[in-house]
Coordinates of C-alpha atoms and ligand atoms in Angstrom, one line a residue:
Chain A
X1 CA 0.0 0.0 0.0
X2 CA 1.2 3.8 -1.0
X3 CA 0.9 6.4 1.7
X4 CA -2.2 8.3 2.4
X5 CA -2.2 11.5 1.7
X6 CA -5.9 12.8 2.8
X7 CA -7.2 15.7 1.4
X8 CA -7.2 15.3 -2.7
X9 CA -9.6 14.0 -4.6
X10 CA -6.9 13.1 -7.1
X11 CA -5.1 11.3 -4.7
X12 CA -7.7 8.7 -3.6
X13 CA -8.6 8.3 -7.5
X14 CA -4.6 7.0 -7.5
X15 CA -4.6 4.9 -4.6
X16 CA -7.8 3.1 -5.9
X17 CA -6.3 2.5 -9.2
X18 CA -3.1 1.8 -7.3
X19 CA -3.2 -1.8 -7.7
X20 CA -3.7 -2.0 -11.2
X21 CA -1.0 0.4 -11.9
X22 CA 1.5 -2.1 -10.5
X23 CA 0.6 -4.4 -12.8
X24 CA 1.4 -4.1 -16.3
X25 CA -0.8 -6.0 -19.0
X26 CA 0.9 -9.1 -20.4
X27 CA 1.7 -7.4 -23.3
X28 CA 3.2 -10.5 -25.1
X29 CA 0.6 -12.6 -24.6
X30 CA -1.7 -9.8 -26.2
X31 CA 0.4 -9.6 -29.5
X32 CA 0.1 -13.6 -29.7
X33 CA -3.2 -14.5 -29.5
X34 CA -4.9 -14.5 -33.5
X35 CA -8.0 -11.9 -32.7
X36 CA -6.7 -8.4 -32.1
X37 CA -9.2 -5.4 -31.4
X38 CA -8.5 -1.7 -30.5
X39 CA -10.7 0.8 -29.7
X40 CA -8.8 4.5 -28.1
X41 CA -6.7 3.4 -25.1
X42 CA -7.9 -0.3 -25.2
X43 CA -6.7 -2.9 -26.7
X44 CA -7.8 -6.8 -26.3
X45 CA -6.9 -10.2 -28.1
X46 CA -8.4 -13.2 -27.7
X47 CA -9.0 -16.4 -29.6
X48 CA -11.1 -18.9 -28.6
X49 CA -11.1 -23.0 -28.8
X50 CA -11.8 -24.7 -30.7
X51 CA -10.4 -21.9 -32.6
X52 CA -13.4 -22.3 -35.6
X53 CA -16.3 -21.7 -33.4
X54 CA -19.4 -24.1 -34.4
X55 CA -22.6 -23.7 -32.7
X56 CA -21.5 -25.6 -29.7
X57 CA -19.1 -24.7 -26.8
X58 CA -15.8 -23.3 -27.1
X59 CA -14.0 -21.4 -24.0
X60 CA -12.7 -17.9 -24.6
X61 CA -9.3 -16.8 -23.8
X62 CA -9.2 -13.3 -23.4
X63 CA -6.1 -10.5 -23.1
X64 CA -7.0 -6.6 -22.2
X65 CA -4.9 -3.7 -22.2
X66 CA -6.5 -0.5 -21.1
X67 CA -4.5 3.2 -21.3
X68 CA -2.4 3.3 -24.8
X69 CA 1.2 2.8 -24.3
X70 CA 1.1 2.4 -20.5
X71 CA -0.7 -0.7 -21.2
X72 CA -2.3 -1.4 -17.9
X73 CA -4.2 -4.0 -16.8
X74 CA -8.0 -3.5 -16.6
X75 CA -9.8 -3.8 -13.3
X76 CA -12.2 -6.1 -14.9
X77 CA -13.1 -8.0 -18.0
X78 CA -16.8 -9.1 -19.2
X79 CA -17.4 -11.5 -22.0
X80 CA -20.9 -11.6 -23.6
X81 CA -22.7 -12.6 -26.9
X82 CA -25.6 -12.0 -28.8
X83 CA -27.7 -12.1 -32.5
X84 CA -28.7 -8.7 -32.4
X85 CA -30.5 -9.5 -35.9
X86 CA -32.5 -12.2 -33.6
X87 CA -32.9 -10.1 -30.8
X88 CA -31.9 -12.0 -27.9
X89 CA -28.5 -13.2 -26.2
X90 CA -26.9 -16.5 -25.2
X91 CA -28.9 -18.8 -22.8
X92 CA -25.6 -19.1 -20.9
X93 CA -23.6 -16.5 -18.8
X94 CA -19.6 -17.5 -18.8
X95 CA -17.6 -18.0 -16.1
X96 CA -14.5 -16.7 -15.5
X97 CA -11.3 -17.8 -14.7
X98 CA -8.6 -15.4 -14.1
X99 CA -4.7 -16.3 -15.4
X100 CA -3.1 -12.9 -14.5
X101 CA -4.2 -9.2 -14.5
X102 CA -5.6 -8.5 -17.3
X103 CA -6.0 -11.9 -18.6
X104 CA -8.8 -14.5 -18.2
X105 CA -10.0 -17.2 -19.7
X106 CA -14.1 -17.5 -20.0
X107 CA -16.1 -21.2 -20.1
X108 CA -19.7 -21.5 -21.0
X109 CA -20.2 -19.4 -23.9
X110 CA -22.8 -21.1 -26.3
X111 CA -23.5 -19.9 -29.7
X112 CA -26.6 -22.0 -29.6
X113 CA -27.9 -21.1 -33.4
X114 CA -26.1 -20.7 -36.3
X115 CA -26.1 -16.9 -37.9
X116 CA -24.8 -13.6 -37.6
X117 CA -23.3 -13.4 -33.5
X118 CA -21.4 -10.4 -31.5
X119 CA -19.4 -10.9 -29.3
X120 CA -19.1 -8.3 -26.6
X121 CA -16.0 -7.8 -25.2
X122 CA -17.0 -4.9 -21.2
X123 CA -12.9 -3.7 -20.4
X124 CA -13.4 -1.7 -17.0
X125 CA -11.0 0.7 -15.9
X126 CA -12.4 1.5 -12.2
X127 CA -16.3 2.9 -13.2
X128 CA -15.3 3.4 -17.2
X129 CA -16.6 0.8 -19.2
X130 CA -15.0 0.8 -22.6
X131 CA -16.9 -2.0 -25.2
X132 CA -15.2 -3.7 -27.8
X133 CA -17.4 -6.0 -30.1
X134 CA -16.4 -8.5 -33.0
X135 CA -19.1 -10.0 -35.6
X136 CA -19.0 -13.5 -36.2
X137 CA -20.7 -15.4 -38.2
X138 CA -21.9 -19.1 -37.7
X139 CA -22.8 -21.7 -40.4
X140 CA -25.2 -24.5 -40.5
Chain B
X1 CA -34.0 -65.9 -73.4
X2 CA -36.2 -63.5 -74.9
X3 CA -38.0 -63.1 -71.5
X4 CA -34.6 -62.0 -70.0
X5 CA -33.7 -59.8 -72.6
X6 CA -36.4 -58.0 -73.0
X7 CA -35.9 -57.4 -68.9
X8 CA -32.6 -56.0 -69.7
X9 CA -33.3 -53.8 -72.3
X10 CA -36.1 -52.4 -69.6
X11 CA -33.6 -52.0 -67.0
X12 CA -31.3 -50.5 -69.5
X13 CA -33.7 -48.1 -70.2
X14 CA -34.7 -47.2 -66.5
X15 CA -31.2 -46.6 -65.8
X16 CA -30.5 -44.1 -68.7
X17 CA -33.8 -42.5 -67.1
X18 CA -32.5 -42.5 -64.1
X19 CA -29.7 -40.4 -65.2
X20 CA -31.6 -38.1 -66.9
X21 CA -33.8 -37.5 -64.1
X22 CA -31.0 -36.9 -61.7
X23 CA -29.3 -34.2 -63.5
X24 CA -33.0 -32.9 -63.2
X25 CA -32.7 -33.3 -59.2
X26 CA -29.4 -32.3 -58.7
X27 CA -30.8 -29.1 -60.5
X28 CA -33.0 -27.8 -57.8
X29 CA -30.3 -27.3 -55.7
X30 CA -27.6 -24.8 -55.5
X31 CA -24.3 -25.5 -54.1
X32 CA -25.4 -23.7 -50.6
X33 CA -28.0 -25.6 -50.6
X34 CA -26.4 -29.0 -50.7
X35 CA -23.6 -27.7 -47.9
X36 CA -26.9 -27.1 -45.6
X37 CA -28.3 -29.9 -46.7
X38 CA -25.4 -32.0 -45.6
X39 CA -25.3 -30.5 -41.8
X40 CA -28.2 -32.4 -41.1
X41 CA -26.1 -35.4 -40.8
X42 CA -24.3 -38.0 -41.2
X43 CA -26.7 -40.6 -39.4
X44 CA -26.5 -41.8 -36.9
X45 CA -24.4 -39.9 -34.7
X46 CA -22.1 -41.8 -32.5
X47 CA -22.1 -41.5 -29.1
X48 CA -20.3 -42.5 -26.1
X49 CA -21.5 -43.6 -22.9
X50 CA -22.6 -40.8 -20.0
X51 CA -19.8 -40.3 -17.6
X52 CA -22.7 -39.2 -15.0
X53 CA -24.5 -42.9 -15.2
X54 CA -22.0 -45.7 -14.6
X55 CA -24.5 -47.7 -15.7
X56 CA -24.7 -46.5 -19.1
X57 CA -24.0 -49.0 -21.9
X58 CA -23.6 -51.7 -19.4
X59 CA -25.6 -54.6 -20.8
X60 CA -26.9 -56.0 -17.5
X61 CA -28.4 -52.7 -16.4
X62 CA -29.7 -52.2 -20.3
X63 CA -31.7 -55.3 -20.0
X64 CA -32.9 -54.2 -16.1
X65 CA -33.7 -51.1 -16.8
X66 CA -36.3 -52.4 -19.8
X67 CA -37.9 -54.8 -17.5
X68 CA -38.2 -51.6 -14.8
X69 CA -39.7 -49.3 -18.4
X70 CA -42.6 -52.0 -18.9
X71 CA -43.2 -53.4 -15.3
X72 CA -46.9 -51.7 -13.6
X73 CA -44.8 -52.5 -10.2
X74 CA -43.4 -49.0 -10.8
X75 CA -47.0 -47.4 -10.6
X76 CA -48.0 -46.7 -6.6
X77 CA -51.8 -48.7 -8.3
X78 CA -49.9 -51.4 -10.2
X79 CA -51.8 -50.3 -12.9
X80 CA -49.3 -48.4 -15.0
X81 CA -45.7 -47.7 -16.4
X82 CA -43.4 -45.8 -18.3
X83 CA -44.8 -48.0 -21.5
X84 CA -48.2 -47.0 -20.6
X85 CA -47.3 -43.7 -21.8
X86 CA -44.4 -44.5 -24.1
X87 CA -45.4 -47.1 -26.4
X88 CA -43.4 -48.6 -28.7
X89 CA -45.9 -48.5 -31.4
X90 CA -46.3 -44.8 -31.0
X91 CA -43.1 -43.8 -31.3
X92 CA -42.5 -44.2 -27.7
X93 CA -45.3 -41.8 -27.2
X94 CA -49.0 -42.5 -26.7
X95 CA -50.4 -40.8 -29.5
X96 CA -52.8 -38.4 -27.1
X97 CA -52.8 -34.8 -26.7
X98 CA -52.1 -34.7 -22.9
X99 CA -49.9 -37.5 -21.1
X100 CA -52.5 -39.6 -19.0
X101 CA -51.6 -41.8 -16.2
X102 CA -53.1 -41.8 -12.8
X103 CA -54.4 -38.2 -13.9
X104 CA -53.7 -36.3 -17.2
X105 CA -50.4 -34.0 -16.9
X106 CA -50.2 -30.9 -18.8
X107 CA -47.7 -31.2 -21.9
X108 CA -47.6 -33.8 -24.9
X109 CA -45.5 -37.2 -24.1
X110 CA -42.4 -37.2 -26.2
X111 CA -41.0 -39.9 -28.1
X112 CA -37.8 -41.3 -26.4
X113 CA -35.7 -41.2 -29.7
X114 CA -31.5 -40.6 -29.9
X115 CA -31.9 -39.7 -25.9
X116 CA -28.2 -39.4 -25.7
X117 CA -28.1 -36.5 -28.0
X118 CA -29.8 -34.2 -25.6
X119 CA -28.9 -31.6 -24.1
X120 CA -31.6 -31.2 -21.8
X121 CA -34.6 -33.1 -20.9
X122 CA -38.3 -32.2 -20.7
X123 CA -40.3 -29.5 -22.8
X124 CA -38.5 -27.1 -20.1
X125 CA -35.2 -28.7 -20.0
X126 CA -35.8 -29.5 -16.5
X127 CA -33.3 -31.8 -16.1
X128 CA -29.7 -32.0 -17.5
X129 CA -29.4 -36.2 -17.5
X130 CA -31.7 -38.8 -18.6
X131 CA -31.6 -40.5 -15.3
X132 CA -33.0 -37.2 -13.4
X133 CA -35.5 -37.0 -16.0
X134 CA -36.3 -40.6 -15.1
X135 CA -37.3 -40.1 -11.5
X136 CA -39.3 -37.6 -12.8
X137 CA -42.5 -39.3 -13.8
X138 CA -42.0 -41.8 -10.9
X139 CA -42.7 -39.1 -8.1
X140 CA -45.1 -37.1 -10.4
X141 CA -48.8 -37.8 -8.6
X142 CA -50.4 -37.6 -12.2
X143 CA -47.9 -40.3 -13.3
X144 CA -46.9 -43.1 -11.3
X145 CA -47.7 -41.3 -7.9
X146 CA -44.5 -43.0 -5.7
X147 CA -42.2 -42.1 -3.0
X148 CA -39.0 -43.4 -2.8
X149 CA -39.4 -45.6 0.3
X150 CA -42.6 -46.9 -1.5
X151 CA -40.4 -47.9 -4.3
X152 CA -37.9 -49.8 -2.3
X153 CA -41.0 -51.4 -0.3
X154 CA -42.3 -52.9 -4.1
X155 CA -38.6 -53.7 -5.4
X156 CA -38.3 -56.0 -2.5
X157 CA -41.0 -57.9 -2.2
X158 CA -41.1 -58.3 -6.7
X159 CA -38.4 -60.9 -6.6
X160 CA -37.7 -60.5 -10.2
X161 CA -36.7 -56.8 -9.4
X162 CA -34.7 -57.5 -6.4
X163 CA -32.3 -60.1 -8.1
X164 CA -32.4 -57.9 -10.8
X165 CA -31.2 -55.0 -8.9
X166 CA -28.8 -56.8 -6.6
X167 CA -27.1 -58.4 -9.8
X168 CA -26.8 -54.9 -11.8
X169 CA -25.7 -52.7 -8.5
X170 CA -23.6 -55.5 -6.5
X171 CA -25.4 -55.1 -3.3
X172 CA -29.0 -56.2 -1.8
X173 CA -31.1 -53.7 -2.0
X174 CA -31.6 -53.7 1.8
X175 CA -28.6 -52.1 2.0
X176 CA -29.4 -49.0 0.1
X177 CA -31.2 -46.3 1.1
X178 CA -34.8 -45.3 -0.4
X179 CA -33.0 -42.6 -2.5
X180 CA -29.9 -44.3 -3.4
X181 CA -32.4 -47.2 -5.0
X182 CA -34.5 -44.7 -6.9
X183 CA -31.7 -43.3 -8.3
X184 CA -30.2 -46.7 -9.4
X185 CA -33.5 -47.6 -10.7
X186 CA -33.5 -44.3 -13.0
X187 CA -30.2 -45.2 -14.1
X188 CA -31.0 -48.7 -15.1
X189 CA -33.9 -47.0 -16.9
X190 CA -31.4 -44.5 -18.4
X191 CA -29.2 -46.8 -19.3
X192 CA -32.3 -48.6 -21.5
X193 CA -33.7 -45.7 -22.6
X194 CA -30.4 -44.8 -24.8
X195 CA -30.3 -48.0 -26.8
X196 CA -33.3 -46.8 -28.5
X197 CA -31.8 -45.3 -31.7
X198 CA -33.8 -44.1 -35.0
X199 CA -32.4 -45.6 -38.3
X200 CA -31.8 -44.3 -41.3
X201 CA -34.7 -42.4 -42.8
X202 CA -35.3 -41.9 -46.9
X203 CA -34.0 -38.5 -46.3
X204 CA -30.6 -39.8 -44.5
X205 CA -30.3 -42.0 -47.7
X206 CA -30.9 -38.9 -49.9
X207 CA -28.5 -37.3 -47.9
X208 CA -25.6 -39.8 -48.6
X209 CA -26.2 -40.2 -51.8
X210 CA -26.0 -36.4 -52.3
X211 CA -23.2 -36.6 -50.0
X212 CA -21.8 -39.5 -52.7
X213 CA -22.7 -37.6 -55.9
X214 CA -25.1 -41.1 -56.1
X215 CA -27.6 -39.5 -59.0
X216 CA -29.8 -42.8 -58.5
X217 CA -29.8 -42.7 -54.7
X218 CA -30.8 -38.5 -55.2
X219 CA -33.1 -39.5 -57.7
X220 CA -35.0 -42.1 -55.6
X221 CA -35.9 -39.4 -53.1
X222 CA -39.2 -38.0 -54.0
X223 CA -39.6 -34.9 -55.6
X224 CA -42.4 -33.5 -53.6
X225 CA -39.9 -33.9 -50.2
X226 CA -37.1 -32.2 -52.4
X227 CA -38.9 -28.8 -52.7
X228 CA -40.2 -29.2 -49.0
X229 CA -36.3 -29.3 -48.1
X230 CA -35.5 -26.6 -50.4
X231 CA -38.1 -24.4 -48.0
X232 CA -36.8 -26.0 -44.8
X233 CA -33.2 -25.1 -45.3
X234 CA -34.7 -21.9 -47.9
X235 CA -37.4 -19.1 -46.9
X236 CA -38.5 -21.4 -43.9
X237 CA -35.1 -20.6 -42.3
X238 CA -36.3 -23.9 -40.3
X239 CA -33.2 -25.0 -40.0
X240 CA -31.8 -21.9 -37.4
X241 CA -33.3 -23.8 -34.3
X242 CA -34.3 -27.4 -36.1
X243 CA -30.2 -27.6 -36.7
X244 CA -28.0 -30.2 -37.2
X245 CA -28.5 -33.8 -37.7
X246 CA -30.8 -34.7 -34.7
X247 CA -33.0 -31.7 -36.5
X248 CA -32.4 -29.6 -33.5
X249 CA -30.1 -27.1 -31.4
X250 CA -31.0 -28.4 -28.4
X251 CA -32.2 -25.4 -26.2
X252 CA -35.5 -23.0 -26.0
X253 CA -37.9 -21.1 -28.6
X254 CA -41.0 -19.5 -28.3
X255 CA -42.6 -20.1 -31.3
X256 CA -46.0 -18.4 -30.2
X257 CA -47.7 -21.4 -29.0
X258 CA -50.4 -20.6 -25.9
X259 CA -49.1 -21.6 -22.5
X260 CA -52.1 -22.2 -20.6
X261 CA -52.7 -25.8 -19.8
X262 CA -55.9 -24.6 -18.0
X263 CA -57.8 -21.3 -17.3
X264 CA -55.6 -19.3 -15.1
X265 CA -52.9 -21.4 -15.0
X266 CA -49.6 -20.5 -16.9
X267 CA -46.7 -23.2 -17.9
X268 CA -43.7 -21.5 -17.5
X269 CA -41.8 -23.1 -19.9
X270 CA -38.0 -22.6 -19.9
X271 CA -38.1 -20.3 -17.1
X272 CA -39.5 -23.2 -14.8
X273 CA -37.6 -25.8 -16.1
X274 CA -34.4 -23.8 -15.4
X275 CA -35.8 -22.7 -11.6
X276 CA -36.4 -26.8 -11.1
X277 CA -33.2 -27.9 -12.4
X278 CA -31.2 -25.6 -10.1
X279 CA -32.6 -27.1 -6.9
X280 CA -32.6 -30.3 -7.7
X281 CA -30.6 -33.2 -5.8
X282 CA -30.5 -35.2 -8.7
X283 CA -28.5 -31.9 -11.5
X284 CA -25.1 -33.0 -12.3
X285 CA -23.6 -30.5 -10.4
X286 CA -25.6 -32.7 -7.3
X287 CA -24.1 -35.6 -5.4
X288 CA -25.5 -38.2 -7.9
X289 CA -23.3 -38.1 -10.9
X290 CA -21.2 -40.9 -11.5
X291 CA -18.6 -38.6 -12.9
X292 CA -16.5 -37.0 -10.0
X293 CA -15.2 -34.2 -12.8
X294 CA -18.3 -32.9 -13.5
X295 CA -17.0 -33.0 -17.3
X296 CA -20.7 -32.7 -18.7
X297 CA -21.7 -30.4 -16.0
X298 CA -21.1 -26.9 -17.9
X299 CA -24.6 -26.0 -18.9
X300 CA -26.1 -26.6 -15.9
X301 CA -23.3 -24.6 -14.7
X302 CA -23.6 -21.6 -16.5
X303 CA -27.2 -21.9 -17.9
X304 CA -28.7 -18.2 -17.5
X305 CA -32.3 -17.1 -16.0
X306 CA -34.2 -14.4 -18.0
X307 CA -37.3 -13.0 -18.5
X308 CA -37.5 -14.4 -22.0
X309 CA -37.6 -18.2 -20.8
X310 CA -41.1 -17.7 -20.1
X311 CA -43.4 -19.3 -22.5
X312 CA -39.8 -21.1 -24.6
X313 CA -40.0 -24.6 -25.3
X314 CA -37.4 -27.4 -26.2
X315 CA -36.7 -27.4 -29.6
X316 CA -38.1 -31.0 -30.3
X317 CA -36.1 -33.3 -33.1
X318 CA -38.2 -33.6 -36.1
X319 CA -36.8 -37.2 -36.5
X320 CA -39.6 -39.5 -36.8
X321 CA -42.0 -36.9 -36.7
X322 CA -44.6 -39.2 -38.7
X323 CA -44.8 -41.6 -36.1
X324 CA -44.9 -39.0 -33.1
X325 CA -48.4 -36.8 -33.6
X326 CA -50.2 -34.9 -31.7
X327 CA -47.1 -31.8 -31.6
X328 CA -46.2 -29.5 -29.8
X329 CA -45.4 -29.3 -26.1
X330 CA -49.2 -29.5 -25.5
X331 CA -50.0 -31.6 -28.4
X332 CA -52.4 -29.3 -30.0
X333 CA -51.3 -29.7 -33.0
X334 CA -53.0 -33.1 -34.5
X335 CA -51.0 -33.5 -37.6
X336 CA -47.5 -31.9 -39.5
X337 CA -50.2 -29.9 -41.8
X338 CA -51.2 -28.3 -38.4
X339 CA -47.8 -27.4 -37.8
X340 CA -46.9 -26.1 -40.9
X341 CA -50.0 -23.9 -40.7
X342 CA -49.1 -22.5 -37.6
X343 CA -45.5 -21.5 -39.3
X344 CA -47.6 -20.1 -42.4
X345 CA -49.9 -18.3 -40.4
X346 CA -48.1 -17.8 -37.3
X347 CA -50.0 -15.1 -34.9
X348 CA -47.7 -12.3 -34.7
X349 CA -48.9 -11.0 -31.5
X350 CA -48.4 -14.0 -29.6
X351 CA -44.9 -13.8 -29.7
X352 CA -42.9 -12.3 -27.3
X353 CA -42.7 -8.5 -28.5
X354 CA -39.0 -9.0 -27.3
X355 CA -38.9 -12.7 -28.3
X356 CA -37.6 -14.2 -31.7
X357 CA -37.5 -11.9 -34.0
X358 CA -36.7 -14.4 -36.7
X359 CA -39.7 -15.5 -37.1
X360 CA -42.6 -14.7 -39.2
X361 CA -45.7 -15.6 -41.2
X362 CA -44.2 -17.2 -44.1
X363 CA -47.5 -16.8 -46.2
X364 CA -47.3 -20.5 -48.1
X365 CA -49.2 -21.5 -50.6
X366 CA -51.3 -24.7 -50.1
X367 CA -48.9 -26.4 -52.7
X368 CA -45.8 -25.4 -50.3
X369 CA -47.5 -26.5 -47.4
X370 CA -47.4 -29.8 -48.8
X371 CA -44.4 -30.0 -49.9
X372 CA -42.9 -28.9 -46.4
X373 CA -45.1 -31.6 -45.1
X374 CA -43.6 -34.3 -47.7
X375 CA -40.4 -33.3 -46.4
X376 CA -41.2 -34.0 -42.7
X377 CA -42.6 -37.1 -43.1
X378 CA -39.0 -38.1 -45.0
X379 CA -37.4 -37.7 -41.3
Ligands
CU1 CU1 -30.8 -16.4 -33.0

């Protein structure tokens, strides 16, 4: 833990994000996993396996980098899906497992038709939420 | 001689026909087509055993376990038992609206078809193993109306069923509790329940031979179920839940059929099945699976609770679906032509206004409508 220094506003912003500061995203994973988004500051990769998603099951390995350059590790990662042409989500909410900062791994998605799927990527950086999303498409 | 050669020049001439009317087959398909086409198989699917029954694929509990399915002794009246209600003849169903056993229950009795293939169990997915599923009916009142301790009380004193179950478990049946005995029962039942496999259909055989660039085996399929595929897998986008080669995904739709077995009462649907799975003993996260990983236990695990379960149903199979009327998960459809009606026609407002917004009347015409129907009876 940093010292307390009462009084600024700024300075409790810092110790809350203190944590995170310390630890720095795993940048090489990021640059070696096959999907690779960016959006501003945030970056994220992620592939999934199998790697050719089929309606079925796969797990979701995910890597996110928040802040540019300083590539920091996010407070928090969500992973989520949907057929926004169908209206509705996936009948299963994934679990995560955490590997390092900044880097989970996600069981229980279900792409349970086949068609035109996002994939929601929520990167939070204390109360931001930045969202990243990536089409894919399913065949019968 | 004459005789035979005048049945070869037929034959000769049937085959150049044959040709000539396959190119006229293959025709009505593009090359999209045939790829969806060919998702809905190979048939049959292989399957393994289920880790969470250790008596599953065991002959001695396969042979139990169809003596248990027929025998009244499972009935709390000795009047009925899981054949009352799924009868061979019918497709393992019973052919009636509304299951009927000591009372009538309020959804249609399925076949028992490719069990292993499923996902979930029930109209509402209610249970996530066949052997849950199989205790089910046992306890229901309107079914066979037992307790477990009845259960074990009639296994006991029916010698055929107590040497039957101390041969298949290893142990007298005395030294089980109630519960531990009803759940072996249900796994002998299991256990029987996944030998029965569908065959190959006349559409599987189309399939392969389209599969096998066969022109006679595509030709031999009638043209009638051709054009009813060609919708299916075309403008019916039928194929988006019925998927795959069991002719199903294997989770919930609300395809805007009424939920209300009786006046003021509501069938949840999806969103019940999914509140009775999660406190259930018998889930596969509970301490009845077979399988200490928990390897099949990840939709029960994750499976997600929303306001749009209400009013969902299983998508059923379409396999067999000749042999298996009345439809639907309250059998109010009498015959396929029903069902395709309800596709054709279906009532807008019924559906969820933030349900499936992939479907929608599709407006056939009566010579469409059979067609489809041609097609489904193919399965
Ligand atoms: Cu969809």
């Amino acid at each position: 833990m940093r010292h307390f220094l009462p009084g600024t506003l700024l300075c409790a912003s810092l110790i809350a994000a203190g944590p995170a500061l310390a630890d720095h995203c795993p940048s090489d994973t990021l640059s070696k996993l096959p999907e690779q988004l960016k959006d501003g500051g945030t970056a994220i990769a992620y592939q999934t396996n199998p790697a050719k998603i089929e309606v079925g099951k796969p797990s979701i390995e995910v890597v996110a980098c928040v802040d540019g350059d300083k590539h920091m590790a996010p407070s928090r990662i969500r992973v989520d899906a949907g057929m926004p042409m169908h209206g509705h989500g996936m009948n299963y909410t994934p679990s995560e497992r955490k590997i390092s900062p900044g880097h989970s791994s996600f069981d229980g998605m279900v792409f349970h038709m086949p068609g035109h799927w996002q994939i929601t990527f929520d990167v939070y950086e204390g109360d931001t939420r930045q969202r990243l999303t990536r089409k894919v498409s399913l065949k019968r | 001689m004459t005789l035979r050669r005048t049945a070869c020049a037929a034959l000769l001439a049937g085959a150049t026909l044959l040709v000539t009317g396959a190119a006229h087959s293959t025709e009505i398909f593009d090359e999209d087509e045939v790829a969806l086409i060919l998702s809905h198989g190979p048939w049959p699917v292989k399957t393994d055993p289920d880790p969470s029954n250790r008596m599953s694929g065991k002959p001695a509990a396969i042979a139990y376990g169809k003596i248990l399915f027929e025998s009244n002794d499972l009935s709390i009246d000795r009047q009925r038992s899981c054949a009352t209600c799924h009868q061979e003849a019918l497709g393992f169903g019973d052919g009636i609206a509304r299951g009927f056993g000591i009372a009538r229950v309020d959804r249609n009795t399925p076949p028992l078809f490719n069990m292993r293939l499923n996902r979930w169990f029930g109209w509402d997915g209610k249970s996530d193993n066949l052997w849950a599923q199989s205790i089910a009916p046992i306890l229901d009142a309107r079914e066979l109306g037992m307790t477990p301790e009845i259960l074990k009380a009639r296994l006991v004193e029916t010698p055929n069923l107590a040497d039957g179950y101390r041969d298949v478990f290893g142990a007298p049946l005395a030294t089980h509790d109630a519960e531990t005995a009803m759940v072996n029962v249900a796994k002998a039942l299991a256990a029987f329940q996944e030998t029965i496999v569908s065959g190959k259909s006349s559409f599987d055989r189309f399939r392969d031979a389209l599969a096998a660039e066969d022109k006679a085996g595509i030709d031999a399929y009638p043209d009638p179920a051709k054009r009813g595929l060609k919708l299916f897998v075309g403008k019916g986008r039928c194929d988006l839940c019925h998927f795959g080669a069991n002719f199903t995904n294997g989770e919930f739709h609300d395809i805007g059929m009424p939920h209300f077995p009786a006046p003021g009462r509501v069938d949840k649907g999806r969103y019940g099945g999914i509140q009775h799975l999660r406190k259930s003993r018998f889930n596969l996260l509970g301490p009845f699976n077979d399988d200490g990983l928990r390897a099949t236990a990840g939709f029960t695990r994750h499976v997600r609770l929303t306001p749009k379960n209400w009013g969902e149903f299983r998508v059923p199979s379409l396999r067999n679906a000749a042999l298996t009327a009345p439809y639907m998960h309250d059998g109010s459809k009498d015959t396929l032509a029903d069902v395709v009606n309800h596709y054709s026609e279906i009532p807008e407002e019924r559906l969820h206004q933030d349900g499936e917004k992939l479907l929608r009347p599709l407006h056939l015409s009566d010579a469409e409508k059979a067609d489809l129907v041609a097609f489904l009876r193919t399965l």
